[in-house]
Short mmCIF file of C-alpha atoms in Angstrom, two decimals:
data_model
loop_
_atom_site.label_atom_id
_atom_site.label_comp_id
_atom_site.label_asym_id
_atom_site.label_seq_id
_atom_site.Cartn_x
_atom_site.Cartn_y
_atom_site.Cartn_z
CA MET A 1 194.79 73.05 -26.10
CA GLN A 2 195.44 72.34 -22.42
CA ARG A 3 192.60 72.18 -19.88
CA SER A 4 191.51 70.91 -16.49
CA ASP A 5 189.90 67.46 -16.10
CA THR A 6 186.45 69.04 -16.37
CA ILE A 7 185.41 72.32 -18.01
CA GLY A 8 181.62 72.14 -17.70
CA GLU A 9 181.26 75.18 -15.43
CA LEU A 10 183.85 77.15 -17.41
CA ALA A 11 182.09 76.35 -20.71
CA LYS A 12 178.71 77.48 -19.29
CA ALA A 13 180.19 80.74 -17.97
CA LEU A 14 182.10 81.42 -21.20
CA ALA A 15 178.94 80.93 -23.27
CA ALA A 16 177.13 83.47 -21.09
CA ALA A 17 180.04 85.93 -21.34
CA ASN A 18 180.10 85.63 -25.14
CA LEU A 19 176.54 87.04 -25.22
CA GLU A 20 177.96 90.27 -23.78
CA ILE A 21 181.33 90.44 -25.56
CA VAL A 22 181.39 92.59 -28.70
CA ASN A 23 184.21 93.07 -31.18
CA PRO A 24 186.57 95.90 -30.17
CA SER A 25 186.96 99.09 -32.19
CA LEU A 26 189.79 99.01 -34.74
CA ASP A 27 191.76 101.85 -33.15
CA ALA A 28 195.19 101.28 -34.76
CA VAL A 29 196.59 101.27 -38.31
CA ASN A 30 199.29 99.00 -39.81
CA PRO A 31 201.45 101.43 -41.86
CA HIS A 32 202.86 98.63 -44.06
CA PHE A 33 199.56 97.07 -45.21
CA LYS A 34 197.36 100.18 -44.67
CA SER A 35 194.97 98.00 -42.65
CA ARG A 36 193.19 98.68 -39.37
CA TYR A 37 193.38 96.52 -36.27
CA ALA A 38 192.44 96.57 -32.58
CA SER A 39 195.28 97.36 -30.19
CA LEU A 40 196.01 95.12 -27.20
CA GLY A 41 194.40 97.69 -24.90
CA ALA A 42 191.20 97.75 -26.98
CA ILE A 43 190.94 93.92 -26.91
CA ILE A 44 191.50 93.78 -23.13
CA ASN A 45 188.83 96.46 -22.59
CA ALA A 46 186.37 94.49 -24.76
CA VAL A 47 186.63 91.18 -22.86
CA ARG A 48 187.70 91.97 -19.28
CA LEU A 49 184.35 93.04 -17.76
CA PRO A 50 182.11 90.45 -19.54
CA LEU A 51 184.47 87.66 -18.46
CA ALA A 52 184.72 88.94 -14.88
CA ARG A 53 180.92 89.19 -14.54
CA HIS A 54 180.74 85.43 -15.11
CA GLY A 55 183.64 84.47 -12.86
CA ILE A 56 186.32 84.20 -15.55
CA SER A 57 189.74 85.85 -15.64
CA ALA A 58 192.27 85.87 -18.49
CA VAL A 59 195.98 85.45 -17.68
CA GLN A 60 198.82 85.66 -20.23
CA THR A 61 202.34 84.44 -19.49
CA VAL A 62 205.50 84.59 -21.61
CA SER A 63 208.04 81.80 -22.24
CA THR A 64 211.08 81.37 -24.50
CA ASP A 65 212.45 78.29 -26.26
CA GLY A 66 215.75 78.82 -28.06
CA GLY A 67 215.08 81.25 -30.88
CA ALA A 68 211.31 81.43 -30.30
CA VAL A 69 209.00 83.19 -27.84
CA GLY A 70 205.59 81.97 -26.71
CA VAL A 71 202.55 83.49 -25.00
CA THR A 72 200.22 81.18 -23.06
CA THR A 73 196.69 82.53 -22.61
CA THR A 74 194.71 80.89 -19.78
CA LEU A 75 191.02 81.33 -18.91
CA LEU A 76 190.49 80.65 -15.18
CA HIS A 77 187.01 80.04 -13.72
CA ALA A 78 185.88 80.57 -10.13
CA SER A 79 185.11 76.82 -9.95
CA GLY A 80 188.80 76.01 -10.43
CA GLU A 81 188.37 74.83 -14.01
CA TRP A 82 190.68 76.24 -16.68
CA MET A 83 191.68 76.07 -20.33
CA ALA A 84 194.87 77.36 -21.99
CA GLU A 85 196.42 77.77 -25.43
CA THR A 86 200.01 78.70 -26.37
CA ALA A 87 200.98 80.79 -29.42
CA MET A 88 204.63 80.67 -30.58
CA SER A 89 206.67 82.84 -32.95
CA ALA A 90 210.28 82.68 -34.12
CA LEU A 91 212.54 85.62 -33.26
CA PRO A 92 214.89 87.31 -35.74
CA ASP A 93 218.61 86.68 -35.29
CA ARG A 94 220.14 88.85 -32.56
CA ALA A 95 216.71 90.25 -31.65
CA THR A 96 216.69 93.43 -29.55
CA VAL A 97 214.56 93.99 -26.46
CA GLN A 98 212.31 96.26 -28.54
CA GLN A 99 211.76 93.51 -31.15
CA LEU A 100 211.01 90.99 -28.38
CA GLY A 101 208.44 93.35 -26.87
CA SER A 102 206.74 93.87 -30.25
CA VAL A 103 206.48 90.10 -30.88
CA ILE A 104 205.03 89.51 -27.40
CA THR A 105 202.42 92.25 -27.89
CA TYR A 106 201.50 90.80 -31.30
CA LEU A 107 201.05 87.29 -29.85
CA ARG A 108 199.01 88.59 -26.89
CA ARG A 109 196.62 90.42 -29.22
CA TYR A 110 195.97 87.44 -31.49
CA ALA A 111 195.84 84.83 -28.68
CA LEU A 112 193.39 86.77 -26.48
CA ALA A 113 191.12 87.59 -29.43
CA SER A 114 191.17 83.95 -30.56
CA ILE A 115 190.39 82.31 -27.21
CA THR A 116 187.50 84.73 -26.52
CA GLY A 117 186.08 84.47 -30.05
CA ILE A 118 186.32 88.09 -31.19
CA VAL A 119 187.69 89.79 -34.33
CA GLY A 120 190.45 92.36 -33.91
CA GLU A 121 191.39 93.29 -37.49
CA ASP A 122 190.06 93.86 -41.00
CA ASP A 123 189.26 90.67 -42.99
CA ASP A 124 191.17 90.75 -46.31
CA ASP A 125 189.82 87.32 -47.41
CA GLY A 126 193.37 85.90 -47.42
CA ASN A 127 194.69 88.37 -49.99
CA ALA A 128 197.75 89.19 -47.86
CA THR A 129 199.00 85.60 -48.27
CA THR A 130 198.08 85.15 -51.96
CA ASN A 131 200.86 85.43 -54.50
CA SER A 132 199.88 86.89 -57.85
CA ALA A 133 200.47 84.52 -60.79
CA PRO A 134 203.25 85.52 -63.21
CA ARG A 135 202.16 86.80 -66.62
CA SER A 136 202.70 84.45 -69.53
CA GLU A 137 204.98 85.51 -72.36
CA ALA A 138 203.29 87.02 -75.41
CA ARG A 139 203.38 84.72 -78.40
CA LYS A 140 205.62 85.71 -81.29
CA PRO A 141 203.81 86.36 -84.59
CA PHE A 142 203.89 83.43 -87.04
CA LYS A 143 206.03 83.92 -90.12
CA PRO A 144 205.56 81.38 -92.95
CA GLN A 145 208.78 79.96 -94.36
CA GLU A 146 209.46 80.06 -98.07
CA ALA A 147 208.76 76.71 -99.73
CA ARG A 148 211.80 74.77 -100.85
CA GLY A 149 212.53 74.99 -104.57
CA ALA A 150 210.39 78.10 -105.04
CA ALA A 151 211.75 80.64 -107.48
CA SER A 152 213.40 83.56 -105.81
CA ALA A 153 212.08 87.03 -106.52
CA PRO A 154 214.06 89.00 -109.07
CA ALA A 155 216.69 91.20 -107.62
CA THR A 156 215.97 94.89 -107.67
CA ALA A 157 218.31 97.77 -107.43
CA PRO A 158 218.90 98.82 -103.84
CA LYS A 159 217.19 101.98 -102.78
CA ALA A 160 219.25 104.87 -101.60
CA ALA A 161 219.64 104.82 -97.87
CA LYS A 162 217.82 107.53 -95.98
CA PRO A 163 219.94 109.73 -93.78
CA ALA A 164 219.94 108.63 -90.19
CA PRO A 165 217.77 110.83 -87.94
CA LYS A 166 219.53 113.03 -85.47
CA PRO A 167 219.54 111.57 -81.97
CA VAL A 168 217.05 113.16 -79.62
CA ALA A 169 218.26 113.90 -76.17
CA GLU A 170 216.52 111.74 -73.61
CA VAL A 171 214.38 113.72 -71.21
CA LYS A 172 214.46 112.17 -67.77
CA PRO A 173 211.56 112.94 -65.44
CA ASN A 174 212.37 114.65 -62.21
CA PRO A 175 212.32 112.13 -59.38
CA VAL A 176 209.37 112.51 -57.04
CA VAL A 177 210.61 113.04 -53.53
CA GLN A 178 208.09 111.83 -50.99
CA GLU A 179 208.17 114.07 -48.00
CA LYS A 180 208.26 112.39 -44.63
CA PRO A 181 205.52 113.43 -42.21
CA ILE A 182 206.57 115.93 -39.58
CA TYR A 183 205.71 114.98 -36.01
CA ALA A 184 205.95 116.93 -32.80
CA ASP A 185 208.44 114.37 -31.43
CA SER A 186 211.39 112.31 -32.72
CA TYR A 187 210.31 108.82 -31.63
CA PRO A 188 210.11 105.87 -34.11
CA GLU A 189 206.79 104.45 -35.34
CA ASP A 190 207.14 101.46 -32.97
CA TYR A 191 209.22 101.92 -29.83
CA THR A 192 209.73 100.25 -26.46
CA GLY A 193 211.77 102.00 -23.80
CA VAL A 194 212.01 103.63 -20.37
CA PHE A 195 210.39 107.05 -19.92
CA ASP A 196 210.45 109.64 -17.14
CA VAL A 197 206.82 110.56 -16.42
CA LEU A 198 206.41 114.34 -16.18
CA ARG A 199 202.65 114.83 -15.89
CA VAL A 200 199.25 113.31 -16.74
CA VAL A 201 196.30 115.24 -18.20
CA CYS A 202 192.83 113.65 -17.97
CA ARG A 203 190.27 115.12 -20.40
CA PRO A 204 186.56 114.15 -20.17
CA GLY A 205 185.46 112.33 -23.30
CA LYS A 206 188.97 112.28 -24.76
CA PRO A 207 192.03 109.98 -24.41
CA HIS A 208 194.33 110.64 -21.46
CA ALA A 209 197.55 112.55 -22.26
CA ILE A 210 200.86 111.57 -20.62
CA GLN A 211 203.92 113.81 -20.98
CA VAL A 212 207.18 111.85 -20.82
CA ASP A 213 210.90 112.30 -21.41
CA GLY A 214 213.04 109.52 -22.88
CA ASP A 215 215.86 108.63 -25.25
CA TYR A 216 214.37 110.74 -28.09
CA GLY A 217 213.39 113.73 -25.98
CA THR A 218 210.10 114.96 -24.58
CA ALA A 219 206.82 113.69 -26.06
CA TRP A 220 203.10 113.33 -25.36
CA LEU A 221 201.61 109.82 -25.19
CA SER A 222 197.91 109.04 -25.59
CA THR A 223 195.85 106.22 -24.03
CA SER A 224 192.18 105.35 -23.62
CA VAL A 225 192.97 102.67 -21.04
CA GLN A 226 192.16 104.02 -17.57
CA GLU A 227 194.55 101.60 -15.85
CA TYR A 228 197.50 102.95 -17.89
CA ALA A 229 196.59 106.54 -16.95
CA ASP A 230 196.33 105.59 -13.24
CA LEU A 231 199.74 103.89 -13.35
CA ALA A 232 201.24 106.97 -15.01
CA LYS A 233 199.85 109.21 -12.23
CA GLU A 234 201.53 107.00 -9.64
CA ALA A 235 204.82 107.19 -11.59
CA ILE A 236 204.99 111.00 -11.92
CA ASP A 237 208.61 112.09 -11.26
CA ASP A 238 209.53 108.42 -11.63
CA ARG A 239 210.15 106.02 -14.55
CA MET A 240 207.98 103.59 -16.57
CA HIS A 241 208.89 100.92 -19.15
CA ILE A 242 206.32 101.39 -21.98
CA HIS A 243 205.67 100.04 -25.50
CA VAL A 244 204.22 102.70 -27.84
CA GLU A 245 203.14 102.79 -31.51
CA ARG A 246 202.36 105.79 -33.67
CA VAL A 247 198.69 105.83 -34.73
CA ASN A 248 197.52 108.67 -37.01
CA GLY A 249 200.53 110.73 -35.98
CA THR A 250 200.03 110.23 -32.22
CA LEU A 251 202.10 107.98 -29.95
CA GLU A 252 199.64 105.47 -28.42
CA VAL A 253 200.44 103.43 -25.29
CA MET A 254 200.19 99.77 -26.37
CA GLU A 255 201.46 98.20 -23.14
CA VAL A 256 202.90 99.16 -19.75
CA ILE A 257 205.69 96.64 -19.29
CA ALA A 258 206.94 97.85 -15.90
CA LEU A 259 206.44 100.77 -13.54
CA LYS A 260 210.18 100.83 -12.87
CA PRO A 261 213.05 98.90 -14.49
CA ASP A 262 213.02 95.26 -13.36
CA THR A 263 209.48 95.63 -11.94
CA GLU A 264 206.61 93.80 -13.64
CA ALA A 265 203.34 95.63 -14.39
CA PRO A 266 200.25 94.43 -12.42
CA PHE A 267 198.56 93.19 -15.66
#
């Protein structure tokens, strides 16, 4: 971990903020492991205000090193003291921009939750990394061997062979075809791309709805993050670079990467 020469004031403020920080709601589902986890937006919402009330801000920056990408999470205090930690992950060969965005979002979620001391996913007690032990082979039944020199049994006349049974045609079960869920749009489960923002609908007590048009056609996006909804209002009839994931059939905004191509988001 990297830090300033002194962190006394930062440590005191962080301890006070931790009394107010609570674990975020697990608002997303991993379709591969059927487990729940807190999205990046949920983690940011859980820590931003408690940290700010005690003079702390969280900043996350991205760096690359050959075939790896890193996210450095820094806690800055009003006194000028700071502490930082970097999380790294290898990238697949010939990684696409979408894969890079997914890895960065994953690192940001884990790094921010770790440095602020909160839990953002179900605890499986390490079962996901435990390999099941292979089954041992069943022992063959013991057959005693005939003692040497023992008298052989008298030969008997061979019995007449029974007619061979007629072969029975094998009945193959009909393959079970698992139907794919039908969604109102054609976007993948995890997608990062540029969208044209058509309109924004704000509903009291419900997530904000953002209608967009992109590479896979028109779709509705959902977000509970007020900042994302405000940015979408500003970008109506314009374009936004967004990372989305499908949660319970609905496309959720995970991150606003840029308001326009080649323009960084304000957070």
